[in-house]
PDB file of C-alpha atoms in Angstrom:
ATOM      1  CA  MET A   1    -103.209 -32.674   0.770  1.00 77.00           C
ATOM      2  CA  ALA A   2    -101.017 -31.958   3.800  1.00 86.00           C
ATOM      3  CA  ASP A   3    -103.101 -28.870   4.654  1.00 89.00           C
ATOM      4  CA  ALA A   4    -106.362 -30.848   4.573  1.00 89.00           C
ATOM      5  CA  VAL A   5    -104.907 -33.596   6.770  1.00 91.00           C
ATOM      6  CA  ALA A   6    -103.433 -31.047   9.208  1.00 91.00           C
ATOM      7  CA  GLU A   7    -106.778 -29.256   9.433  1.00 92.00           C
ATOM      8  CA  ALA A   8    -108.712 -32.484  10.057  1.00 92.00           C
ATOM      9  CA  LEU A   9    -106.296 -33.589  12.786  1.00 93.00           C
ATOM     10  CA  ALA A  10    -106.222 -30.120  14.360  1.00 92.00           C
ATOM     11  CA  GLY A  11    -109.926 -30.556  15.042  1.00 91.00           C
ATOM     12  CA  LEU A  12    -108.973 -33.518  17.242  1.00 91.00           C
ATOM     13  CA  GLY A  13    -106.396 -31.448  19.110  1.00 92.00           C
ATOM     14  CA  LEU A  14    -103.350 -32.681  17.171  1.00 94.00           C
ATOM     15  CA  LYS A  15    -100.963 -29.942  16.091  1.00 95.00           C
ATOM     16  CA  LEU A  16     -98.273 -31.482  13.882  1.00 96.00           C
ATOM     17  CA  ARG A  17     -95.041 -30.089  12.499  1.00 96.00           C
ATOM     18  CA  PRO A  18     -95.460 -29.541   8.757  1.00 95.00           C
ATOM     19  CA  ASP A  19     -92.164 -31.277   7.871  1.00 96.00           C
ATOM     20  CA  TRP A  20     -93.102 -34.335   9.966  1.00 96.00           C
ATOM     21  CA  LEU A  21     -96.550 -34.478   8.333  1.00 95.00           C
ATOM     22  CA  VAL A  22     -95.152 -34.226   4.790  1.00 94.00           C
ATOM     23  CA  GLU A  23     -92.700 -37.053   5.505  1.00 94.00           C
ATOM     24  CA  CYS A  24     -95.473 -39.152   7.026  1.00 93.00           C
ATOM     25  CA  LEU A  25     -97.704 -38.586   3.975  1.00 92.00           C
ATOM     26  CA  ARG A  26     -94.870 -39.729   1.686  1.00 91.00           C
ATOM     27  CA  ASN A  27     -95.034 -43.089   3.437  1.00 86.00           C
ATOM     28  CA  VAL A  28     -98.786 -43.610   3.024  1.00 84.00           C
ATOM     29  CA  PRO A  29     -99.214 -46.891   1.133  1.00 79.00           C
ATOM     30  CA  ALA A  30    -100.815 -46.487  -2.299  1.00 70.00           C
ATOM     31  CA  PRO A  31    -104.368 -47.866  -2.210  1.00 65.00           C
ATOM     32  CA  ALA A  32    -105.482 -50.544  -4.623  1.00 46.00           C
ATOM     33  CA  GLY A  33    -107.767 -48.072  -6.392  1.00 44.00           C
ATOM     34  CA  GLY A  34    -105.047 -45.579  -7.339  1.00 46.00           C
ATOM     35  CA  ARG A  35    -102.905 -42.813  -5.853  1.00 50.00           C
ATOM     36  CA  ASN A  36    -105.692 -40.503  -4.677  1.00 52.00           C
ATOM     37  CA  GLY A  37    -106.875 -43.071  -2.174  1.00 47.00           C
ATOM     38  CA  ASN A  38    -109.325 -42.764   0.648  1.00 59.00           C
ATOM     39  CA  ASP A  39    -109.043 -39.712   2.913  1.00 82.00           C
ATOM     40  CA  ASP A  40    -110.119 -41.819   5.895  1.00 85.00           C
ATOM     41  CA  GLN A  41    -107.296 -44.290   5.216  1.00 87.00           C
ATOM     42  CA  THR A  42    -104.785 -41.448   4.926  1.00 89.00           C
ATOM     43  CA  LEU A  43    -105.978 -39.887   8.183  1.00 91.00           C
ATOM     44  CA  ALA A  44    -105.853 -43.265   9.909  1.00 91.00           C
ATOM     45  CA  HIS A  45    -102.289 -43.811   8.675  1.00 92.00           C
ATOM     46  CA  VAL A  46    -101.093 -40.392   9.902  1.00 94.00           C
ATOM     47  CA  TYR A  47    -102.955 -40.766  13.203  1.00 94.00           C
ATOM     48  CA  ASP A  48    -101.400 -44.186  13.810  1.00 94.00           C
ATOM     49  CA  HIS A  49     -97.920 -42.846  13.087  1.00 94.00           C
ATOM     50  CA  PHE A  50     -98.587 -39.898  15.385  1.00 95.00           C
ATOM     51  CA  LEU A  51     -99.580 -42.195  18.260  1.00 94.00           C
ATOM     52  CA  HIS A  52     -96.270 -44.050  17.904  1.00 95.00           C
ATOM     53  CA  SER A  53     -94.169 -40.923  17.425  1.00 96.00           C
ATOM     54  CA  ASP A  54     -92.254 -38.857  19.938  1.00 96.00           C
ATOM     55  CA  LEU A  55     -94.179 -35.605  20.224  1.00 96.00           C
ATOM     56  CA  HIS A  56     -90.854 -33.784  20.621  1.00 96.00           C
ATOM     57  CA  GLU A  57     -90.259 -34.675  16.945  1.00 96.00           C
ATOM     58  CA  SER A  58     -93.804 -34.567  15.530  1.00 96.00           C
ATOM     59  CA  GLY A  59     -95.602 -31.920  17.588  1.00 96.00           C
ATOM     60  CA  ALA A  60     -95.980 -28.271  16.640  1.00 96.00           C
ATOM     61  CA  GLY A  61     -97.234 -27.204  20.064  1.00 95.00           C
ATOM     62  CA  CYS A  62    -100.791 -26.810  21.278  1.00 94.00           C
ATOM     63  CA  PHE A  63    -100.256 -25.081  24.631  1.00 93.00           C
ATOM     64  CA  PRO A  64    -100.733 -21.318  24.630  1.00 92.00           C
ATOM     65  CA  SER A  65     -97.368 -19.582  24.239  1.00 91.00           C
ATOM     66  CA  ASN A  66     -97.914 -17.774  27.559  1.00 90.00           C
ATOM     67  CA  LEU A  67     -98.755 -20.962  29.474  1.00 87.00           C
ATOM     68  CA  ALA A  68     -96.347 -20.242  32.336  1.00 85.00           C
ATOM     69  CA  MET A  69     -97.983 -16.859  32.926  1.00 88.00           C
ATOM     70  CA  LEU A  70    -101.631 -17.972  32.979  1.00 89.00           C
ATOM     71  CA  ARG A  71    -103.511 -17.500  36.254  1.00 89.00           C
ATOM     72  CA  ASP A  72    -106.950 -18.942  36.929  1.00 89.00           C
ATOM     73  CA  GLU A  73    -107.593 -19.646  33.247  1.00 90.00           C
ATOM     74  CA  HIS A  74    -109.594 -22.352  31.523  1.00 91.00           C
ATOM     75  CA  LEU A  75    -108.311 -24.224  28.462  1.00 92.00           C
ATOM     76  CA  SER A  76    -111.242 -25.890  26.720  1.00 92.00           C
ATOM     77  CA  GLY A  77    -109.197 -28.093  24.379  1.00 87.00           C
ATOM     78  CA  PRO A  78    -108.888 -30.603  23.051  1.00 94.00           C
ATOM     79  CA  LEU A  79    -105.121 -30.388  23.506  1.00 95.00           C
ATOM     80  CA  VAL A  80    -103.229 -33.569  22.675  1.00 96.00           C
ATOM     81  CA  VAL A  81    -100.032 -33.830  24.684  1.00 97.00           C
ATOM     82  CA  GLN A  82     -97.502 -36.501  25.532  1.00 97.00           C
ATOM     83  CA  MET A  83     -96.847 -37.828  29.020  1.00 95.00           C
ATOM     84  CA  ASP A  84     -93.094 -37.771  29.569  1.00 95.00           C
ATOM     85  CA  ALA A  85     -93.206 -38.852  33.240  1.00 92.00           C
ATOM     86  CA  LEU A  86     -95.672 -39.803  35.953  1.00 88.00           C
ATOM     87  CA  LYS A  87     -95.158 -39.916  39.710  1.00 87.00           C
ATOM     88  CA  ASN A  88     -97.398 -40.467  42.715  1.00 85.00           C
ATOM     89  CA  ILE A  89     -96.470 -37.665  45.101  1.00 88.00           C
ATOM     90  CA  ALA A  90     -98.997 -38.522  47.837  1.00 86.00           C
ATOM     91  CA  THR A  91     -96.984 -41.278  49.514  1.00 81.00           C
ATOM     92  CA  SER A  92     -93.433 -42.396  49.993  1.00 81.00           C
ATOM     93  CA  ALA A  93     -91.824 -44.927  47.685  1.00 75.00           C
ATOM     94  CA  MET A  94     -91.856 -47.463  50.553  1.00 77.00           C
ATOM     95  CA  ASP A  95     -95.605 -47.067  51.095  1.00 77.00           C
ATOM     96  CA  GLN A  96     -96.236 -47.289  47.348  1.00 69.00           C
ATOM     97  CA  LYS A  97     -94.383 -50.634  47.175  1.00 72.00           C
ATOM     98  CA  GLU A  98     -96.575 -51.954  49.999  1.00 76.00           C
ATOM     99  CA  GLY A  99     -99.743 -50.633  48.374  1.00 71.00           C
ATOM    100  CA  LYS A 100    -100.406 -48.165  51.188  1.00 75.00           C
ATOM    101  CA  GLY A 101    -101.245 -44.517  51.156  1.00 75.00           C
ATOM    102  CA  GLY A 102    -103.150 -42.160  48.946  1.00 80.00           C
ATOM    103  CA  ARG A 103    -102.663 -41.019  45.430  1.00 83.00           C
ATOM    104  CA  THR A 104    -101.948 -37.700  43.784  1.00 87.00           C
ATOM    105  CA  LEU A 105    -100.328 -37.990  40.379  1.00 87.00           C
ATOM    106  CA  LEU A 106     -97.831 -35.486  39.052  1.00 90.00           C
ATOM    107  CA  PHE A 107     -97.510 -35.493  35.261  1.00 90.00           C
ATOM    108  CA  ALA A 108     -94.679 -34.154  33.110  1.00 93.00           C
ATOM    109  CA  LEU A 109     -96.429 -33.202  29.875  1.00 94.00           C
ATOM    110  CA  SER A 110     -95.172 -31.944  26.525  1.00 95.00           C
ATOM    111  CA  ASP A 111     -96.867 -30.577  23.440  1.00 96.00           C
ATOM    112  CA  GLY A 112     -93.662 -30.995  21.431  1.00 95.00           C
ATOM    113  CA  VAL A 113     -92.617 -27.379  21.990  1.00 95.00           C
ATOM    114  CA  GLN A 114     -93.294 -26.620  25.654  1.00 93.00           C
ATOM    115  CA  GLN A 115     -93.206 -28.793  28.723  1.00 91.00           C
ATOM    116  CA  ALA A 116     -95.570 -28.386  31.641  1.00 90.00           C
ATOM    117  CA  VAL A 117     -96.527 -30.010  34.904  1.00 89.00           C
ATOM    118  CA  GLY A 118     -99.988 -31.416  35.504  1.00 88.00           C
ATOM    119  CA  LEU A 119    -101.450 -32.393  38.852  1.00 87.00           C
ATOM    120  CA  GLU A 120    -104.273 -34.849  39.456  1.00 86.00           C
ATOM    121  CA  TYR A 121    -106.444 -33.204  42.070  1.00 79.00           C
ATOM    122  CA  ARG A 122    -109.363 -35.584  41.468  1.00 84.00           C
ATOM    123  CA  HIS A 123    -108.840 -39.287  40.847  1.00 84.00           C
ATOM    124  CA  ILE A 124    -108.557 -40.118  37.136  1.00 83.00           C
ATOM    125  CA  ALA A 125    -109.706 -43.726  36.858  1.00 83.00           C
ATOM    126  CA  ALA A 126    -108.028 -44.211  33.457  1.00 80.00           C
ATOM    127  CA  PHE A 127    -104.585 -43.852  35.046  1.00 77.00           C
ATOM    128  CA  GLN A 128    -103.425 -46.867  36.944  1.00 75.00           C
ATOM    129  CA  ILE A 129    -100.141 -46.772  38.785  1.00 71.00           C
ATOM    130  CA  LYS A 130     -99.566 -50.533  38.497  1.00 74.00           C
ATOM    131  CA  PRO A 131     -98.668 -51.216  35.807  1.00 76.00           C
ATOM    132  CA  PRO A 132     -97.669 -47.646  35.020  1.00 77.00           C
ATOM    133  CA  PRO A 133     -98.743 -46.205  31.689  1.00 83.00           C
ATOM    134  CA  PRO A 134     -95.968 -46.093  29.093  1.00 87.00           C
ATOM    135  CA  VAL A 135     -93.855 -42.980  28.732  1.00 86.00           C
ATOM    136  CA  GLY A 136     -94.871 -41.297  25.480  1.00 93.00           C
ATOM    137  CA  LEU A 137     -98.566 -41.960  26.061  1.00 93.00           C
ATOM    138  CA  LYS A 138    -100.705 -39.370  24.271  1.00 95.00           C
ATOM    139  CA  ILE A 139    -103.368 -37.652  26.358  1.00 93.00           C
ATOM    140  CA  ALA A 140    -106.240 -35.469  25.131  1.00 94.00           C
ATOM    141  CA  LEU A 141    -106.812 -32.668  27.628  1.00 92.00           C
ATOM    142  CA  ARG A 142    -110.210 -31.010  27.819  1.00 92.00           C
ATOM    143  CA  ASN A 143    -111.556 -28.440  30.232  1.00 90.00           C
ATOM    144  CA  VAL A 144    -108.237 -27.907  31.985  1.00 88.00           C
ATOM    145  CA  ARG A 145    -108.009 -25.367  34.759  1.00 87.00           C
ATOM    146  CA  VAL A 146    -104.688 -23.556  34.946  1.00 88.00           C
ATOM    147  CA  LYS A 147    -104.534 -22.239  38.491  1.00 82.00           C
ATOM    148  CA  GLU A 148    -101.056 -20.722  38.925  1.00 79.00           C
ATOM    149  CA  GLY A 149     -99.463 -21.195  35.527  1.00 72.00           C
ATOM    150  CA  MET A 150     -97.565 -24.241  34.407  1.00 62.00           C
ATOM    151  CA  PRO A 151     -93.911 -23.408  34.729  1.00 52.00           C
ATOM    152  CA  PRO A 152     -91.591 -25.050  32.252  1.00 51.00           C
ATOM    153  CA  LEU A 153     -89.720 -28.093  33.525  1.00 51.00           C
TER     154      LEU A 153
END
């Protein structure tokens, strides 16, 4: 069962550690109709637990192992990563408090195995600075351009 769940979630860009997945599946509530249950309910349970997990504990890594060495490459994705930090590097802290200045977001991202830096070079409307998104937010990356590698943090 764990292999089928892992395969289904991998199609969404989720790469989970096998030990974390097995433990999560042990905690799936037994459905009223018996132990086999509904695959959709099982997937929903695991997905919900994943969203609330720390990817450093649940993630098996989705970035290419040579991520830091990539130059002018395209990653089609989906790659589901966790945002560990977010900072607006376009303006000073003083200007940000006053609501002045531009916006360029710097992201600290993790796939559970590697950490990388992401840079917003075009405005991403889904990311608001006030209130800031919660640390641990899961992000699905698609069509990512890696210009000069993503050095580890």
